[in-house]
PDB file of N, CA, C and O and ligand atoms in Angstrom:
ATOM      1  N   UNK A   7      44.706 -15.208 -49.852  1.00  0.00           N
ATOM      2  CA  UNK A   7      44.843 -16.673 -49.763  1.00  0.00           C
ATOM      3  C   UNK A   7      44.339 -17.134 -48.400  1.00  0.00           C
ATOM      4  O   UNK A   7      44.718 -16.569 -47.374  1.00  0.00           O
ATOM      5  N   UNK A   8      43.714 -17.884 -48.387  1.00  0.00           N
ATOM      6  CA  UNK A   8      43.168 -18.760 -46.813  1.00  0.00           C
ATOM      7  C   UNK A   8      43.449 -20.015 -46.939  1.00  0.00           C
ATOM      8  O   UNK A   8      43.144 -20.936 -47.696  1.00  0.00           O
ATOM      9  N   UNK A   9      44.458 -19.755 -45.526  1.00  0.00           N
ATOM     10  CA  UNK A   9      45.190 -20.869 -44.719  1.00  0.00           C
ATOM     11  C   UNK A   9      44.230 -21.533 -43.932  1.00  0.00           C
ATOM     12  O   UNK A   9      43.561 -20.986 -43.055  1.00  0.00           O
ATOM     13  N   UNK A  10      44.143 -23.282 -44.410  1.00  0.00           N
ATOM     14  CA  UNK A  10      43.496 -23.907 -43.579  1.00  0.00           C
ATOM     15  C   UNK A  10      44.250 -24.887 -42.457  1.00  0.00           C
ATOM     16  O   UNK A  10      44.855 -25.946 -42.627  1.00  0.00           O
ATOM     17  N   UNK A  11      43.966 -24.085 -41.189  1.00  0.00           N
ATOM     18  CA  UNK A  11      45.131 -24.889 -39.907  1.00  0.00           C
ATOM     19  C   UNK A  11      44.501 -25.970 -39.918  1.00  0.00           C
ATOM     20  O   UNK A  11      43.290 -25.749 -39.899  1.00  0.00           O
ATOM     21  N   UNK A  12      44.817 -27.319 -39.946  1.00  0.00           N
ATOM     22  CA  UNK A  12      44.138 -28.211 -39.405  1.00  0.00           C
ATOM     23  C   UNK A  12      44.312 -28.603 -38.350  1.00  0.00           C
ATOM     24  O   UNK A  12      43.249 -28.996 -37.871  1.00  0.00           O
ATOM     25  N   UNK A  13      45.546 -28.766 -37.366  1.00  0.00           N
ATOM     26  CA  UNK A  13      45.448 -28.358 -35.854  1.00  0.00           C
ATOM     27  C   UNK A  13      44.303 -27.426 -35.389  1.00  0.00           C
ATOM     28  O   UNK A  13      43.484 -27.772 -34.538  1.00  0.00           O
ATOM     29  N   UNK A  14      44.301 -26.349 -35.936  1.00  0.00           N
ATOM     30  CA  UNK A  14      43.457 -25.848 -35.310  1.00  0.00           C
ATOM     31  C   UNK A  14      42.025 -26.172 -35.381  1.00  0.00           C
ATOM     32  O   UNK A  14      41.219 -25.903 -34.489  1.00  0.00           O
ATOM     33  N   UNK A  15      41.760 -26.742 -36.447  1.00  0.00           N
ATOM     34  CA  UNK A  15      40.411 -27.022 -36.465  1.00  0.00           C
ATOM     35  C   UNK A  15      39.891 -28.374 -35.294  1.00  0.00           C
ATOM     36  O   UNK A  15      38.833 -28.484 -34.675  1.00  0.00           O
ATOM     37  N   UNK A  16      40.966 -29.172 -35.314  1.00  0.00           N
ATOM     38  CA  UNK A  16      40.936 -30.178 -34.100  1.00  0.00           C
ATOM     39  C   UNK A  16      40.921 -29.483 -32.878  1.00  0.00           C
ATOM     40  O   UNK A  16      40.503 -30.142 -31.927  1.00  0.00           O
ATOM     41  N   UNK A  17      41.328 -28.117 -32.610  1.00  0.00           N
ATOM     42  CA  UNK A  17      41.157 -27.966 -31.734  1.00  0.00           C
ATOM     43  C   UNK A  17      39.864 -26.451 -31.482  1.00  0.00           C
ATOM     44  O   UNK A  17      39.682 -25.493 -30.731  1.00  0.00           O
ATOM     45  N   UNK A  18      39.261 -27.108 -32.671  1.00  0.00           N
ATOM     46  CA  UNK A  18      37.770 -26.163 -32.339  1.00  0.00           C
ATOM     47  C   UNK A  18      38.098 -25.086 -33.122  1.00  0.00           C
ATOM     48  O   UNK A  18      37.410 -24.153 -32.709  1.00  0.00           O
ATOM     49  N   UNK A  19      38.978 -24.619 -34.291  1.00  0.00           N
ATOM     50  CA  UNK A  19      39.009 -22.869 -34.543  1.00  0.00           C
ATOM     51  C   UNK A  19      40.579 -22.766 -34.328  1.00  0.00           C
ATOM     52  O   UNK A  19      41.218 -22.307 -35.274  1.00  0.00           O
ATOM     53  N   UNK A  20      41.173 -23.094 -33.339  1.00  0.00           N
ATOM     54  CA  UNK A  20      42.496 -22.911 -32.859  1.00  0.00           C
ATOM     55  C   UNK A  20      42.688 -21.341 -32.283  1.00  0.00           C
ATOM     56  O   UNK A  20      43.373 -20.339 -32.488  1.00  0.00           O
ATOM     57  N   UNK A  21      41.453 -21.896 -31.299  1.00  0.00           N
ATOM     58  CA  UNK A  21      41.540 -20.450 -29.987  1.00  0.00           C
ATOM     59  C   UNK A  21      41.383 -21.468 -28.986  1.00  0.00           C
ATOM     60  O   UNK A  21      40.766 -22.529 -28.897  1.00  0.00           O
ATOM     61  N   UNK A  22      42.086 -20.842 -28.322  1.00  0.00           N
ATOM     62  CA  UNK A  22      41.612 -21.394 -26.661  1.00  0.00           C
ATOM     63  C   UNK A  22      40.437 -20.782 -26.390  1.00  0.00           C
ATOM     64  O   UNK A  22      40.133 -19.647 -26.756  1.00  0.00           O
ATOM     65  N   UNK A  23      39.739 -21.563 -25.717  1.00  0.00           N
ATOM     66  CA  UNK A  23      38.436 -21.912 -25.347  1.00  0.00           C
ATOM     67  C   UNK A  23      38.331 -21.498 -24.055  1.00  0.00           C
ATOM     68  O   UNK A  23      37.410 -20.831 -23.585  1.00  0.00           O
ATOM     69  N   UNK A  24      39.577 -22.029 -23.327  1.00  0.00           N
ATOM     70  CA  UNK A  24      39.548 -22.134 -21.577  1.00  0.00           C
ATOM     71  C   UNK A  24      40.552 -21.491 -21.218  1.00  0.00           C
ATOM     72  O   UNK A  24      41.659 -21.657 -21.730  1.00  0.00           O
ATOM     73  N   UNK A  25      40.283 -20.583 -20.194  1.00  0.00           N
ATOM     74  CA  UNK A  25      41.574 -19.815 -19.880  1.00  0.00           C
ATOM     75  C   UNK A  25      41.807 -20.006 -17.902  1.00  0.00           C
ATOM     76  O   UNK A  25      40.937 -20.688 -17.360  1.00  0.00           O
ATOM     77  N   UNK A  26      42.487 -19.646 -17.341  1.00  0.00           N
ATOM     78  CA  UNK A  26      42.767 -19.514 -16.415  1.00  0.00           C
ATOM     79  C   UNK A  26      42.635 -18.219 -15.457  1.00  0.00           C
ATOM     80  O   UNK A  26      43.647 -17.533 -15.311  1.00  0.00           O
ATOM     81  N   UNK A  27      41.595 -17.895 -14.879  1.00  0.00           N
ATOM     82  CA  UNK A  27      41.943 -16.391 -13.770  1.00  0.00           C
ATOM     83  C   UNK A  27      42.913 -16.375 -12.940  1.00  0.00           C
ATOM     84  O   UNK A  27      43.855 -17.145 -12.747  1.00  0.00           O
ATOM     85  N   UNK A  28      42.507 -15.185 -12.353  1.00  0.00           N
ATOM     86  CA  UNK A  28      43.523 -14.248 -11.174  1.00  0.00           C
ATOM     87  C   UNK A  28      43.177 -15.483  -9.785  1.00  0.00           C
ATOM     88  O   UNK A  28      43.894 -15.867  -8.861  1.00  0.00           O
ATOM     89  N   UNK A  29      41.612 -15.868 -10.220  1.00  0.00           N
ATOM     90  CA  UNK A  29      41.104 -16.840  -8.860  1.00  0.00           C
ATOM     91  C   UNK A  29      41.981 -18.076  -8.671  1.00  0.00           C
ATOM     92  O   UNK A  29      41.959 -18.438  -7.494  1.00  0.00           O
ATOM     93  N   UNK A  30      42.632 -18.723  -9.339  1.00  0.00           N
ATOM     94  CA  UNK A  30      44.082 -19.274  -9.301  1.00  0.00           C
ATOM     95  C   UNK A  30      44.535 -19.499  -8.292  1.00  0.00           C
ATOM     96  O   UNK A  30      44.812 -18.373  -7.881  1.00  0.00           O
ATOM     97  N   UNK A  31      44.950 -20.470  -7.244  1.00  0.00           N
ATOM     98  CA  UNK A  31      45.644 -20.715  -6.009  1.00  0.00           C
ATOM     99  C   UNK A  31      46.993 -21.408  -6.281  1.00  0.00           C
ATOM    100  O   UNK A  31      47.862 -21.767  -5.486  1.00  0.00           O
ATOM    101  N   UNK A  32      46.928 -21.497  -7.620  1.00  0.00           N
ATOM    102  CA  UNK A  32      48.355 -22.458  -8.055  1.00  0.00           C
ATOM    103  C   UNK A  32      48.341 -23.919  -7.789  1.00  0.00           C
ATOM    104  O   UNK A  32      49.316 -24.659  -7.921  1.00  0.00           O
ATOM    105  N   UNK A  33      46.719 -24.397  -7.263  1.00  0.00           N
ATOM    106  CA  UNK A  33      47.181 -25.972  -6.296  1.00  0.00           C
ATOM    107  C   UNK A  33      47.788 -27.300  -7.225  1.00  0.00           C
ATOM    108  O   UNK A  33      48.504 -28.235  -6.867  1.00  0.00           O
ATOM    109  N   UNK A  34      47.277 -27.021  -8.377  1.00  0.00           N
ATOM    110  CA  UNK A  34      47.981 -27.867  -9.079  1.00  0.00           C
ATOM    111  C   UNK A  34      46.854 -28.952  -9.594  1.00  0.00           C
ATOM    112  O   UNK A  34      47.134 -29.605 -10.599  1.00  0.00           O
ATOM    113  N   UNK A  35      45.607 -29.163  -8.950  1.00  0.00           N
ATOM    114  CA  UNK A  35      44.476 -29.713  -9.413  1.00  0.00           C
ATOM    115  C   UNK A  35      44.033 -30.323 -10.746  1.00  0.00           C
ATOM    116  O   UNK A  35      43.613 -31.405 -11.156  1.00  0.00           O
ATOM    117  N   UNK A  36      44.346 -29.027 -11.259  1.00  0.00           N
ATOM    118  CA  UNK A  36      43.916 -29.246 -12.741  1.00  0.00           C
ATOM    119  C   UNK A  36      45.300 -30.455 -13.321  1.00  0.00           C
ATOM    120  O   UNK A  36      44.877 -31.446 -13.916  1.00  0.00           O
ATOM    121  N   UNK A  37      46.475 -30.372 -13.185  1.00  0.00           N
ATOM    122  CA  UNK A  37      47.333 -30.811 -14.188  1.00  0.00           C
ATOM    123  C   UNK A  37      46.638 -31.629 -14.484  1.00  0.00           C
ATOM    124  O   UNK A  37      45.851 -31.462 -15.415  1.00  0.00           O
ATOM    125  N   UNK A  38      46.710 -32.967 -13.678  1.00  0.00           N
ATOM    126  CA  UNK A  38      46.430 -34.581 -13.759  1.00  0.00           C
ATOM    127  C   UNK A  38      44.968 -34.313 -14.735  1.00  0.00           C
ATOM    128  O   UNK A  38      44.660 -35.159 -15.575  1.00  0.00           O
ATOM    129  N   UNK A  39      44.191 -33.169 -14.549  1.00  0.00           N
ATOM    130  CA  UNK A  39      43.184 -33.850 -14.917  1.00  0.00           C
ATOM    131  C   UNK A  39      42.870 -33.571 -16.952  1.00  0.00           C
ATOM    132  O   UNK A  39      41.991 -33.888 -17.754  1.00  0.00           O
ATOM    133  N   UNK A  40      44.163 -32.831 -16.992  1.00  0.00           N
ATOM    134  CA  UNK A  40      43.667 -32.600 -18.608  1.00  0.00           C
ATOM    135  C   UNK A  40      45.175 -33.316 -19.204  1.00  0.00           C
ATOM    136  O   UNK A  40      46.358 -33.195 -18.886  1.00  0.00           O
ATOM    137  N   UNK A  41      44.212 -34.341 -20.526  1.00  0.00           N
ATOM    138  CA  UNK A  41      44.738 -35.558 -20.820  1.00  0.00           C
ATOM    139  C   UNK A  41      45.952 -35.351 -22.152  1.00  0.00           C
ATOM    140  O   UNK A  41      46.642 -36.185 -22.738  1.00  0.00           O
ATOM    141  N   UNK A  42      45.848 -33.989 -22.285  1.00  0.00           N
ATOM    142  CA  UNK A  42      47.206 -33.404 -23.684  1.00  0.00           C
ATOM    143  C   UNK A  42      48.304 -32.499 -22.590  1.00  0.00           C
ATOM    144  O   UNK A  42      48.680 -31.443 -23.100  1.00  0.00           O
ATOM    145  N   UNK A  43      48.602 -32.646 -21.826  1.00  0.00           N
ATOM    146  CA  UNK A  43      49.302 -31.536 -20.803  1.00  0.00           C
ATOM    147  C   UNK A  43      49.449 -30.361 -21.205  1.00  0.00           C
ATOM    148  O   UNK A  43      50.619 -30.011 -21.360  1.00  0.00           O
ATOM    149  N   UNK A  44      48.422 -29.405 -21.497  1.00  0.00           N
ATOM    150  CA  UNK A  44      47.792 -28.353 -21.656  1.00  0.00           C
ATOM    151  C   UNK A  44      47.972 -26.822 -20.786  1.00  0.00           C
ATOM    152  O   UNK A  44      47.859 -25.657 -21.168  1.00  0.00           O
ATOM    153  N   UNK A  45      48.299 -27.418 -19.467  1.00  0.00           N
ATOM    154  CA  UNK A  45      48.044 -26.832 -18.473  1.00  0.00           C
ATOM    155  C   UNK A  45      49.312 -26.429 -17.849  1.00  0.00           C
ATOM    156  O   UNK A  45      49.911 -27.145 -17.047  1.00  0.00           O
ATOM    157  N   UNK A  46      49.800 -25.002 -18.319  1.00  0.00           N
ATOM    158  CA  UNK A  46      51.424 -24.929 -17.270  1.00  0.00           C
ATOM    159  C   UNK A  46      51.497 -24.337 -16.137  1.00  0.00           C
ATOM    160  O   UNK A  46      50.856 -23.288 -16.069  1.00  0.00           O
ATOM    161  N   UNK A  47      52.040 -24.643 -15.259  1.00  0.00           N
ATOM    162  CA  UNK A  47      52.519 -23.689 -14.340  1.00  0.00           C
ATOM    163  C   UNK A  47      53.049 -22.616 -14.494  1.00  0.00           C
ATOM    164  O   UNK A  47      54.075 -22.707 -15.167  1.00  0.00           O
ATOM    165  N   UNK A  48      52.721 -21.272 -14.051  1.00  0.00           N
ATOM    166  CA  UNK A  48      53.028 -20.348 -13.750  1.00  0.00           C
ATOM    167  C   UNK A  48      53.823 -19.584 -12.375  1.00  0.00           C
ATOM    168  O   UNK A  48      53.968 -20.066 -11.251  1.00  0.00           O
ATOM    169  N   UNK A  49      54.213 -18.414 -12.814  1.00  0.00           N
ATOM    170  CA  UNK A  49      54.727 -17.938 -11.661  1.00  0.00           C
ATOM    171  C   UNK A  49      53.891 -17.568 -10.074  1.00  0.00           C
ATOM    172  O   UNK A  49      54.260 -17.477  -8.903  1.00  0.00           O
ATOM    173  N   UNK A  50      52.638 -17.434 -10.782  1.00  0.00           N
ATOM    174  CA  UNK A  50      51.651 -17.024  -9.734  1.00  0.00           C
ATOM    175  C   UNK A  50      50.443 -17.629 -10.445  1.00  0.00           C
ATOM    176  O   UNK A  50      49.559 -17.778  -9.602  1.00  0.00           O
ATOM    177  N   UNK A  51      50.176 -17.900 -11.245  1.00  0.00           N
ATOM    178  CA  UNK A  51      48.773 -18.811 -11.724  1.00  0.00           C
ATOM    179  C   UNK A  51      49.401 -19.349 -12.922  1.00  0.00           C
ATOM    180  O   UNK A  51      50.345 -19.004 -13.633  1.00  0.00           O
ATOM    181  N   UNK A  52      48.176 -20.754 -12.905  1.00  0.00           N
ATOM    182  CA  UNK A  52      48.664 -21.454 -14.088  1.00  0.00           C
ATOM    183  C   UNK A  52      48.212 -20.650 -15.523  1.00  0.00           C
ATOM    184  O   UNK A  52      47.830 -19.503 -15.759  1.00  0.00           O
ATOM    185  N   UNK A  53      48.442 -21.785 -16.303  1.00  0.00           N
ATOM    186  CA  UNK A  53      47.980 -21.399 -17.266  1.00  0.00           C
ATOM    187  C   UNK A  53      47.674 -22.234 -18.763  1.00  0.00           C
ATOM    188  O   UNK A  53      48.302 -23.290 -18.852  1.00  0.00           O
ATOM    189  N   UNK A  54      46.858 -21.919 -19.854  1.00  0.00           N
ATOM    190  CA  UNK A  54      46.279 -23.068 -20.924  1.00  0.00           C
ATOM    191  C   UNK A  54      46.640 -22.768 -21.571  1.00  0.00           C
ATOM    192  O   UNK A  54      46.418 -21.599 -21.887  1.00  0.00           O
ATOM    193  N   UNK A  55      47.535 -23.598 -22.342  1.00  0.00           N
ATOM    194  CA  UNK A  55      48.413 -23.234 -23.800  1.00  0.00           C
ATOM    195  C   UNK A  55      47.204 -23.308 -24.770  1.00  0.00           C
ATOM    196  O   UNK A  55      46.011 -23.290 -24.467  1.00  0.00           O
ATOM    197  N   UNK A  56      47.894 -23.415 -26.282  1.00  0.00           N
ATOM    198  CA  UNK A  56      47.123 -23.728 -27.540  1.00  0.00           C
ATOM    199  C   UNK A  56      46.763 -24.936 -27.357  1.00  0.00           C
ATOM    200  O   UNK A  56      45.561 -25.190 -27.439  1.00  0.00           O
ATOM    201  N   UNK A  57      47.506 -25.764 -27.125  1.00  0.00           N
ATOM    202  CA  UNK A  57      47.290 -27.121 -27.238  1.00  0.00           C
ATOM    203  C   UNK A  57      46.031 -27.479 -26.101  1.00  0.00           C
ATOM    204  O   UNK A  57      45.725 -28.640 -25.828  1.00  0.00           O
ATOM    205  N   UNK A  58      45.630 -26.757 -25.736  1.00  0.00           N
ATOM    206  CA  UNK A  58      43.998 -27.120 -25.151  1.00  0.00           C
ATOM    207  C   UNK A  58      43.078 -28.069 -26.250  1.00  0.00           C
ATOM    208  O   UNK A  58      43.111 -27.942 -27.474  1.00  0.00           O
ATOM    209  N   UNK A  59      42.339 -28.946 -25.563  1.00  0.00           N
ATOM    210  CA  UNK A  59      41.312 -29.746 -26.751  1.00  0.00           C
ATOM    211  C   UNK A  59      40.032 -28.912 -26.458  1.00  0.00           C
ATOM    212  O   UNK A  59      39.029 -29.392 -26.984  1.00  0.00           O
ATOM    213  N   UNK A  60      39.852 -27.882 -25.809  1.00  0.00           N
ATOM    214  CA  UNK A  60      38.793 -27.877 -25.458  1.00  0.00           C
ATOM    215  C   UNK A  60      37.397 -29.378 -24.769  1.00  0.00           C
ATOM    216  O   UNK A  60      36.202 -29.420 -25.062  1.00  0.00           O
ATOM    217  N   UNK A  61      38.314 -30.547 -23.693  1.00  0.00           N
ATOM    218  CA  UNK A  61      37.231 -31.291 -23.466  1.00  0.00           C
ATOM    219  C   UNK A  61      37.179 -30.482 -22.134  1.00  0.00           C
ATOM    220  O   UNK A  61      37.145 -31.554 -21.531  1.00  0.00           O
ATOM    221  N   UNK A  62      37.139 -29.505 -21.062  1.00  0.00           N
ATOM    222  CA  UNK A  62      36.602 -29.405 -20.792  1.00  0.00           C
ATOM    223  C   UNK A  62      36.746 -30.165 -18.745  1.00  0.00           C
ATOM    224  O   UNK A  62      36.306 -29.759 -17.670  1.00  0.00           O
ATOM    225  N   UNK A  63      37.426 -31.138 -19.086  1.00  0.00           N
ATOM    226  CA  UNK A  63      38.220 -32.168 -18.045  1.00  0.00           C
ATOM    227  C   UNK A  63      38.859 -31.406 -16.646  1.00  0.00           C
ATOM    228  O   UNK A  63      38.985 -31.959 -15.554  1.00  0.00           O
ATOM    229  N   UNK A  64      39.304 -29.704 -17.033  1.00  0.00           N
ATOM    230  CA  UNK A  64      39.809 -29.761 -15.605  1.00  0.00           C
ATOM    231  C   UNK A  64      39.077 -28.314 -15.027  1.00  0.00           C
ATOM    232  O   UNK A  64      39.573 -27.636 -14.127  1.00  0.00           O
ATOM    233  N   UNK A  65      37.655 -27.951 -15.810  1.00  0.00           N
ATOM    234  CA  UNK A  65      37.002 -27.516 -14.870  1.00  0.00           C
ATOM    235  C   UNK A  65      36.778 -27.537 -13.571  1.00  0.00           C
ATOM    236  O   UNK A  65      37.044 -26.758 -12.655  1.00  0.00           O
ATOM    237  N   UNK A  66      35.993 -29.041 -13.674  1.00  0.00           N
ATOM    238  CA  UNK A  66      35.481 -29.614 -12.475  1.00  0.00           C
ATOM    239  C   UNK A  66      36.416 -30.153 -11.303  1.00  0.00           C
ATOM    240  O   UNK A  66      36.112 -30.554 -10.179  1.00  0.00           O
ATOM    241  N   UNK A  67      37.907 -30.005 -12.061  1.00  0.00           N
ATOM    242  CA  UNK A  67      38.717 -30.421 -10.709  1.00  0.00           C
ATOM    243  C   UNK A  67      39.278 -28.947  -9.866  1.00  0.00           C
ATOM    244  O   UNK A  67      39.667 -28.953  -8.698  1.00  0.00           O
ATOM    245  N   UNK A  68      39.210 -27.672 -10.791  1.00  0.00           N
ATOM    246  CA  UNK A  68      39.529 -26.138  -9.690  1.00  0.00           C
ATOM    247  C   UNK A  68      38.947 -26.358  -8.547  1.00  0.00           C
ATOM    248  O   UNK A  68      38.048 -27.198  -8.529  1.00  0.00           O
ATOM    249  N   UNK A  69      39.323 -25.644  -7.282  1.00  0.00           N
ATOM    250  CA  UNK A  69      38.566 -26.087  -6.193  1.00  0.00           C
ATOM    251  C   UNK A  69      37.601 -23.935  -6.207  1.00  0.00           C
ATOM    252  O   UNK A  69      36.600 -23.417  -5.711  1.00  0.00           O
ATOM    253  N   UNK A  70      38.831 -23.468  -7.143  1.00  0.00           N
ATOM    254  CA  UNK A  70      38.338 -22.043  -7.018  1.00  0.00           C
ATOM    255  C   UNK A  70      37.490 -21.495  -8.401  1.00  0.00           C
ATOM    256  O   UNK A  70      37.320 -20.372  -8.875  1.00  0.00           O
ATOM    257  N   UNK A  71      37.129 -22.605  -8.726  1.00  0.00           N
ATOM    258  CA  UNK A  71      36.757 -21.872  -9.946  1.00  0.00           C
ATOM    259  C   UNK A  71      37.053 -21.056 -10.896  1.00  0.00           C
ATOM    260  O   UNK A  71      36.297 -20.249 -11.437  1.00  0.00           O
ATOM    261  N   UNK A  72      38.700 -21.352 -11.219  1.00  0.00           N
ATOM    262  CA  UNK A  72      39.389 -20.562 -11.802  1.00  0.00           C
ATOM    263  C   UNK A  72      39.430 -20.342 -13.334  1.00  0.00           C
ATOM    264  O   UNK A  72      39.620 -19.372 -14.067  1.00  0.00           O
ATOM    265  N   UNK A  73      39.138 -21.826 -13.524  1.00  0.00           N
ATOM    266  CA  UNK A  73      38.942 -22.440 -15.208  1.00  0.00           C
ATOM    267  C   UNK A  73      37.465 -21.872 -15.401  1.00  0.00           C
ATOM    268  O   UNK A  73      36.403 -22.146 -14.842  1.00  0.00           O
ATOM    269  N   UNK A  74      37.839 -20.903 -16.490  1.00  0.00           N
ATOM    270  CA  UNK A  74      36.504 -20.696 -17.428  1.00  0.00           C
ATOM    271  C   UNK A  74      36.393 -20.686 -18.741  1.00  0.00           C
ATOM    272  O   UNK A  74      37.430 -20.480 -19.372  1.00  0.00           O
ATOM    273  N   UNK A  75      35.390 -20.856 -19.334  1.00  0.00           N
ATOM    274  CA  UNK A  75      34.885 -21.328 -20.629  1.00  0.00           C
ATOM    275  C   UNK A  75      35.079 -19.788 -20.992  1.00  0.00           C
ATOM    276  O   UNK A  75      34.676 -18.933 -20.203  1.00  0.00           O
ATOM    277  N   UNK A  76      35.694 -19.442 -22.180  1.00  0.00           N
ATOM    278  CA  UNK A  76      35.604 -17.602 -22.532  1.00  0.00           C
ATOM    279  C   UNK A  76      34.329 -17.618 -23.538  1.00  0.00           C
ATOM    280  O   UNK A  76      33.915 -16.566 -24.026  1.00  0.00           O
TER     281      UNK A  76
HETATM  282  S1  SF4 B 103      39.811 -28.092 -21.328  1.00  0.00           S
HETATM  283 FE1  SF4 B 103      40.714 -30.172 -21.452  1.00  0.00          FE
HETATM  284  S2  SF4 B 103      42.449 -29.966 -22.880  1.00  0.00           S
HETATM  285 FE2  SF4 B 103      41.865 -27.880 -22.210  1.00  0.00          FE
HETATM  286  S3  SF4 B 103      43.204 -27.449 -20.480  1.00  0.00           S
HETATM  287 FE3  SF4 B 103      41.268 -28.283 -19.639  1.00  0.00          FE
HETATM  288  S4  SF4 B 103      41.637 -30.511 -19.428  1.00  0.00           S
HETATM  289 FE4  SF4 B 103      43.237 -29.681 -20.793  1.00  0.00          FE
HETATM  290  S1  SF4 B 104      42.959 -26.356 -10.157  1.00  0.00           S
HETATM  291 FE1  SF4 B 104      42.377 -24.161 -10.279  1.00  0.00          FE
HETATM  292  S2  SF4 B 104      43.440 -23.185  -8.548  1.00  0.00           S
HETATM  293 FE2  SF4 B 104      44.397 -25.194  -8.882  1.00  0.00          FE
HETATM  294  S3  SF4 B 104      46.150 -24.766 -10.255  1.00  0.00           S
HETATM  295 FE3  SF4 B 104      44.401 -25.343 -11.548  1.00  0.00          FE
HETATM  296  S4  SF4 B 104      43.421 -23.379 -12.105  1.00  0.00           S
HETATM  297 FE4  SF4 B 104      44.763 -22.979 -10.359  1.00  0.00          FE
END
């Protein structure tokens, strides 16, 4: 039988797209900038739930380049 998620398909497949590295400073940059609050804090780096849209929004605010496209 095939289950069709439709969450997931809104969200591209229902994989995260964008993940978070080790390059991580914790600054907090990204929150503000992704518009589903996507983005949690961690103990030592953040991190991107499911609920990512994949837009893509808090690339450009890492100062370390931590956010990458997988
Ligand atoms: S890609 Fe967009 S939705 Fe996903 S975590 Fe970044 S800002 Fe949020
Ligand atoms: S902006 Fe980059 S370094 Fe800052 S908390 Fe987000 S992922 Fe970590």
């Amino acid at each position: 039988m095939i289950f069709i998620d439709v969450k997931g398909e809104e969200k591209g497949g229902g994989t995260v797209a964008f993940r978070i590295t080790e390059e991580c400073i914790a600054c907090g940059s990204c929150l503000d900038a992704c518009p589903v609050d996507a983005i949690k804090e961690g103990e030592e780096i953040f991190s991107i739930t499911e609920d990512c849209t994949e837009c893509g929004s808090c690339v450009d605010e890492c100062p370390t380049d931590a956010i990458v496209e997988e």
